Amino acid sequence: MKVDLGPDPSLVYRPDVDPEMAKSKGSFRNYTSGPLLDRVFTTYKLMHTHQTVDFVMRKRIQFGSFSYKKMTVMEAVDMLDDLVDESDPDVDFPNSFHAFQTAEGIRKAHPDKDWFHLVGLLHDLGKILALWGEPQWAVVGDTFPVGCRPQASVVFCDSTFQDNPDLQDPRYSTELGMYQPHCGLENVLMSWGHDEYLYQMMKFNKFSLPSEAFYMVRFHSFYPWHTGGDYRQLCSQQDLDMLPWVQEFNKFDLYTKCPDLPEVKSLRPYYQGLIDKYCPGILSWILAR
């Protein structure tokens, strides 16, 4: 059974969307009218209402022991084919093809960085959360820090946070909120979704990837930071040093989709070799409910 995630708002209303690419998407990138606008707005309204410090802490506890579902990385890649992610309504190929397309785009541009190729394959594996009944607003979409006032480049910032209880709490409603200046993003509580889930899963399973890889996975949907230029008051020098890597990854995540599908069967042995090198064997994925 395929799970319909609805339109992924992480690919809509982007400040860096190329106009020509937007035109090629037709009604998907309709910024002013139509049912997609309503659906995307509703998704963000739910996200910005319910993503609170308490909610994120509960999700970290709920999924944090990774004690229930056991499988390999390649099995998780194959599970992406059970998701109908309507963030790309103009294409009808399985989600795993996007993983391989992203990875192959990186491999072509950075042939000497095999760990980077693997990040391309891994980055969206957290979307398997949808197979366990997680709502769309807690799986996909642009991410942001909870525990402080949302900044201007957060999508629909001015019209979707009114019912978020944290903004009525003086501990969380200032620019810094519960954080210290330049505390570092590693000490920031990010909104819950596929990025944060996979980042925590990779740490739990001790993936032997470099720090750049963990940054790419955790922050590839953090558009207010890597594209909007916001939340610099929370950043450490390490975060600023890592920012160009996240931006480099994002180019391939967004712009490698095309109707020319990769020959996945022929690519699997190469990527299985990378999995065996950096994250081998049967891994722990999800906590039983």
Short mmCIF file of C-alpha atoms in Angstrom, two decimals:
data_model
loop_
_atom_site.label_atom_id
_atom_site.label_comp_id
_atom_site.label_asym_id
_atom_site.label_seq_id
_atom_site.Cartn_x
_atom_site.Cartn_y
_atom_site.Cartn_z
CA MET A 1 0.00 0.00 0.00
CA LYS A 2 1.39 3.38 -1.00
CA VAL A 3 1.19 6.23 1.47
CA ASP A 4 0.23 9.61 0.06
CA LEU A 5 2.24 12.34 1.81
CA GLY A 6 0.50 15.17 0.04
CA PRO A 7 2.50 18.01 -1.49
CA ASP A 8 5.84 18.48 0.20
CA PRO A 9 5.93 22.16 1.20
CA SER A 10 9.72 22.00 1.37
CA LEU A 11 9.75 22.36 -2.41
CA VAL A 12 7.32 25.29 -2.66
CA TYR A 13 7.67 29.03 -1.94
CA ARG A 14 11.43 28.97 -2.04
CA PRO A 15 13.37 32.24 -2.27
CA ASP A 16 15.94 30.59 -4.54
CA VAL A 17 13.63 28.87 -7.02
CA ASP A 18 14.82 29.46 -10.55
CA PRO A 19 11.93 31.10 -12.49
CA GLU A 20 12.48 28.83 -15.48
CA MET A 21 12.34 25.75 -13.28
CA ALA A 22 9.22 27.12 -11.61
CA LYS A 23 7.57 27.55 -15.01
CA SER A 24 8.34 23.96 -15.96
CA LYS A 25 6.49 22.76 -12.85
CA GLY A 26 3.26 24.40 -14.01
CA SER A 27 0.49 24.38 -11.47
CA PHE A 28 2.67 22.84 -8.77
CA ARG A 29 4.39 26.20 -8.31
CA ASN A 30 1.26 28.28 -8.43
CA TYR A 31 2.04 30.92 -5.81
CA THR A 32 -1.23 32.83 -5.83
CA SER A 33 -4.27 30.59 -6.30
CA GLY A 34 -5.64 27.12 -6.67
CA PRO A 35 -5.97 24.07 -4.41
CA LEU A 36 -2.21 23.59 -4.01
CA LEU A 37 -1.86 26.97 -2.32
CA ASP A 38 -4.57 26.03 0.15
CA ARG A 39 -3.03 22.63 0.88
CA VAL A 40 0.48 23.97 1.34
CA PHE A 41 -0.73 26.80 3.57
CA THR A 42 -2.76 24.34 5.66
CA THR A 43 0.28 22.09 6.04
CA TYR A 44 2.39 24.97 7.30
CA LYS A 45 -0.39 26.20 9.55
CA LEU A 46 -0.53 22.79 11.24
CA MET A 47 3.26 22.59 11.43
CA HIS A 48 3.67 26.07 12.87
CA THR A 49 0.88 25.50 15.38
CA HIS A 50 1.97 22.12 16.71
CA GLN A 51 5.77 22.12 16.41
CA THR A 52 6.61 23.25 19.94
CA VAL A 53 9.39 22.51 22.41
CA ASP A 54 7.14 20.00 24.16
CA PHE A 55 6.14 18.30 20.89
CA VAL A 56 9.74 17.93 19.69
CA MET A 57 10.91 16.60 23.04
CA ARG A 58 8.10 14.01 23.02
CA LYS A 59 9.00 12.94 19.48
CA ARG A 60 12.65 12.55 20.42
CA ILE A 61 11.62 10.28 23.28
CA GLN A 62 9.11 8.38 21.16
CA PHE A 63 11.55 7.60 18.39
CA GLY A 64 14.80 7.96 20.25
CA SER A 65 15.49 4.39 21.37
CA PHE A 66 15.34 2.94 17.84
CA SER A 67 14.49 -0.40 19.39
CA TYR A 68 11.74 -1.79 17.18
CA LYS A 69 12.32 -1.82 13.44
CA LYS A 70 15.55 -3.44 12.22
CA MET A 71 16.67 -3.25 8.59
CA THR A 72 19.55 -2.34 6.33
CA VAL A 73 20.01 1.01 4.61
CA MET A 74 19.19 -0.50 1.21
CA GLU A 75 15.98 -1.97 2.58
CA ALA A 76 15.04 1.52 3.76
CA VAL A 77 15.83 2.93 0.30
CA ASP A 78 13.49 0.35 -1.20
CA MET A 79 10.78 1.39 1.27
CA LEU A 80 10.73 4.84 -0.31
CA ASP A 81 8.89 3.23 -3.20
CA ASP A 82 5.93 2.73 -0.85
CA LEU A 83 5.58 6.49 -0.51
CA VAL A 84 3.72 8.65 -3.00
CA ASP A 85 5.34 12.00 -2.28
CA GLU A 86 3.37 14.59 -4.21
CA SER A 87 6.06 17.20 -3.80
CA ASP A 88 6.89 16.28 -7.41
CA PRO A 89 3.48 15.92 -9.07
CA ASP A 90 4.95 16.20 -12.55
CA VAL A 91 6.93 12.98 -12.21
CA ASP A 92 5.60 9.50 -11.60
CA PHE A 93 8.73 7.54 -10.82
CA PRO A 94 9.42 5.96 -7.41
CA ASN A 95 10.94 8.03 -4.63
CA SER A 96 14.05 5.88 -4.55
CA PHE A 97 14.96 7.20 -7.99
CA HIS A 98 15.33 10.69 -6.52
CA ALA A 99 17.75 9.26 -3.96
CA PHE A 100 19.87 7.72 -6.70
CA GLN A 101 19.59 10.82 -8.91
CA THR A 102 20.81 13.03 -6.07
CA ALA A 103 23.65 10.66 -5.29
CA GLU A 104 24.71 10.37 -8.92
CA GLY A 105 24.64 14.15 -9.37
CA ILE A 106 26.98 14.50 -6.42
CA ARG A 107 29.16 11.65 -7.65
CA LYS A 108 29.62 13.35 -11.02
CA ALA A 109 30.56 16.70 -9.47
CA HIS A 110 32.59 15.31 -6.56
CA PRO A 111 34.05 12.00 -7.75
CA ASP A 112 36.67 11.89 -4.99
CA LYS A 113 34.20 12.16 -2.07
CA ASP A 114 32.44 8.81 -1.79
CA TRP A 115 30.91 9.75 1.58
CA PHE A 116 29.17 12.66 -0.15
CA HIS A 117 27.70 10.27 -2.73
CA LEU A 118 26.24 8.21 0.09
CA VAL A 119 24.63 11.28 1.71
CA GLY A 120 22.75 11.83 -1.54
CA LEU A 121 21.30 8.35 -1.25
CA LEU A 122 20.51 8.66 2.46
CA HIS A 123 19.15 12.15 2.88
CA ASP A 124 15.39 11.50 2.54
CA LEU A 125 15.25 8.11 4.26
CA GLY A 126 13.59 9.74 7.27
CA LYS A 127 10.41 10.00 5.21
CA ILE A 128 9.72 6.39 6.13
CA LEU A 129 8.19 7.97 9.25
CA ALA A 130 5.07 8.38 7.14
CA LEU A 131 4.74 4.61 6.96
CA TRP A 132 4.21 4.63 10.73
CA GLY A 133 1.38 7.12 10.62
CA GLU A 134 3.22 10.36 11.22
CA PRO A 135 1.29 13.35 9.79
CA GLN A 136 2.77 15.23 6.85
CA TRP A 137 3.50 18.34 8.89
CA ALA A 138 5.76 16.23 11.13
CA VAL A 139 7.63 14.57 8.25
CA VAL A 140 8.28 17.00 5.39
CA GLY A 141 8.60 20.73 4.95
CA ASP A 142 11.09 23.44 5.85
CA THR A 143 12.51 23.09 9.35
CA PHE A 144 13.16 25.76 11.98
CA PRO A 145 14.34 25.95 15.61
CA VAL A 146 11.70 25.65 18.29
CA GLY A 147 12.18 27.46 21.58
CA CYS A 148 12.69 30.91 20.06
CA ARG A 149 10.74 33.38 17.95
CA PRO A 150 10.51 32.35 14.26
CA GLN A 151 12.46 34.61 11.96
CA ALA A 152 11.31 36.42 8.85
CA SER A 153 12.40 33.90 6.20
CA VAL A 154 10.37 31.03 7.69
CA VAL A 155 7.69 30.18 5.14
CA PHE A 156 4.35 31.90 5.95
CA CYS A 157 5.97 33.28 9.10
CA ASP A 158 3.51 36.15 9.53
CA SER A 159 0.34 34.13 9.12
CA THR A 160 0.76 30.65 10.61
CA PHE A 161 2.25 30.91 14.11
CA GLN A 162 -0.61 32.70 15.87
CA ASP A 163 -1.85 29.54 17.61
CA ASN A 164 1.55 28.20 18.61
CA PRO A 165 1.53 28.20 22.43
CA ASP A 166 5.30 28.69 22.68
CA LEU A 167 4.94 32.20 21.31
CA GLN A 168 2.79 33.07 24.31
CA ASP A 169 5.53 31.80 26.63
CA PRO A 170 8.13 34.46 27.51
CA ARG A 171 10.81 31.76 27.69
CA TYR A 172 10.41 30.98 23.98
CA SER A 173 9.09 34.14 22.34
CA THR A 174 12.22 36.27 21.99
CA GLU A 175 14.84 36.19 19.25
CA LEU A 176 17.12 34.00 21.36
CA GLY A 177 14.38 32.31 23.38
CA MET A 178 15.82 29.50 25.49
CA TYR A 179 19.24 29.67 23.84
CA GLN A 180 22.47 31.53 24.50
CA PRO A 181 24.05 33.67 21.75
CA HIS A 182 26.12 31.57 19.37
CA CYS A 183 25.37 28.40 21.33
CA GLY A 184 25.79 26.31 18.19
CA LEU A 185 23.14 24.51 16.17
CA GLU A 186 24.14 21.22 17.79
CA ASN A 187 22.54 22.65 20.96
CA VAL A 188 19.39 23.86 19.20
CA LEU A 189 16.12 21.92 19.22
CA MET A 190 14.98 21.68 15.60
CA SER A 191 11.39 21.13 14.50
CA TRP A 192 10.61 17.44 14.10
CA GLY A 193 10.67 15.87 10.65
CA HIS A 194 12.56 13.53 8.37
CA ASP A 195 15.81 15.53 8.66
CA GLU A 196 15.99 15.43 12.46
CA TYR A 197 14.83 11.82 12.64
CA LEU A 198 17.49 10.56 10.24
CA TYR A 199 20.18 12.66 11.92
CA GLN A 200 19.33 11.12 15.30
CA MET A 201 19.15 7.64 13.75
CA MET A 202 22.60 8.06 12.17
CA LYS A 203 24.07 9.14 15.51
CA PHE A 204 22.40 6.24 17.34
CA ASN A 205 23.76 3.71 14.83
CA LYS A 206 27.20 5.35 14.79
CA PHE A 207 27.53 5.99 11.06
CA SER A 208 31.23 6.53 10.34
CA LEU A 209 30.63 9.56 8.14
CA PRO A 210 32.35 12.96 8.51
CA SER A 211 30.74 15.87 10.32
CA GLU A 212 29.81 17.46 6.99
CA ALA A 213 27.50 14.53 6.25
CA PHE A 214 25.64 14.90 9.54
CA TYR A 215 25.18 18.62 8.91
CA MET A 216 23.82 17.98 5.42
CA VAL A 217 21.27 15.46 6.67
CA ARG A 218 20.14 17.45 9.70
CA PHE A 219 19.90 20.85 8.02
CA HIS A 220 19.09 20.30 4.34
CA SER A 221 15.51 21.49 4.96
CA PHE A 222 16.58 24.38 7.21
CA TYR A 223 16.00 26.95 4.46
CA PRO A 224 15.68 29.91 6.82
CA TRP A 225 19.33 29.27 7.72
CA HIS A 226 21.13 28.07 4.61
CA THR A 227 19.15 30.18 2.14
CA GLY A 228 17.29 32.84 4.15
CA GLY A 229 20.35 33.92 6.13
CA ASP A 230 18.47 33.87 9.44
CA TYR A 231 19.31 32.37 12.85
CA ARG A 232 22.92 33.49 12.67
CA GLN A 233 22.64 34.57 16.32
CA LEU A 234 22.51 30.86 17.24
CA CYS A 235 25.43 29.77 15.09
CA SER A 236 28.88 28.81 16.27
CA GLN A 237 31.91 29.20 14.08
CA GLN A 238 31.66 25.50 13.25
CA ASP A 239 28.12 26.04 11.92
CA LEU A 240 29.32 28.84 9.67
CA ASP A 241 32.20 26.69 8.47
CA MET A 242 29.75 23.89 7.61
CA LEU A 243 27.22 26.15 5.90
CA PRO A 244 28.86 25.98 2.43
CA TRP A 245 28.68 22.18 2.56
CA VAL A 246 24.95 22.24 3.29
CA GLN A 247 24.45 24.74 0.46
CA GLU A 248 26.49 22.58 -1.90
CA PHE A 249 24.38 19.54 -1.06
CA ASN A 250 21.17 21.48 -1.53
CA LYS A 251 21.98 22.18 -5.18
CA PHE A 252 21.84 18.47 -5.93
CA ASP A 253 18.83 17.76 -3.75
CA LEU A 254 16.71 20.33 -5.60
CA TYR A 255 17.99 20.28 -9.12
CA THR A 256 18.89 16.70 -10.09
CA LYS A 257 15.32 15.55 -10.74
CA CYS A 258 14.72 14.76 -14.39
CA PRO A 259 12.74 12.24 -16.46
CA ASP A 260 15.93 10.37 -17.41
CA LEU A 261 15.88 7.73 -14.71
CA PRO A 262 19.10 6.16 -13.52
CA GLU A 263 19.77 2.47 -14.05
CA VAL A 264 19.27 1.64 -10.40
CA LYS A 265 20.10 -2.04 -10.80
CA SER A 266 23.53 -1.23 -12.17
CA LEU A 267 24.17 1.41 -9.47
CA ARG A 268 23.20 -0.68 -6.46
CA PRO A 269 26.53 -2.54 -6.14
CA TYR A 270 28.48 0.74 -5.94
CA TYR A 271 26.22 2.20 -3.27
CA GLN A 272 26.04 -1.08 -1.39
CA GLY A 273 29.82 -0.85 -1.17
CA LEU A 274 29.52 2.62 0.37
CA ILE A 275 26.90 1.36 2.82
CA ASP A 276 29.20 -1.50 3.80
CA LYS A 277 31.99 1.03 4.35
CA TYR A 278 30.14 3.68 6.37
CA CYS A 279 26.94 2.13 7.82
CA PRO A 280 26.97 -1.65 7.40
CA GLY A 281 24.62 -4.34 8.52
CA ILE A 282 21.18 -4.40 10.06
CA LEU A 283 20.45 -1.09 11.76
CA SER A 284 17.93 0.12 14.35
CA TRP A 285 15.32 2.47 12.92
CA ILE A 286 12.19 3.11 14.92
CA LEU A 287 10.69 2.81 18.37
CA ALA A 288 7.64 0.62 18.95
CA ARG A 289 4.49 2.49 19.89
#
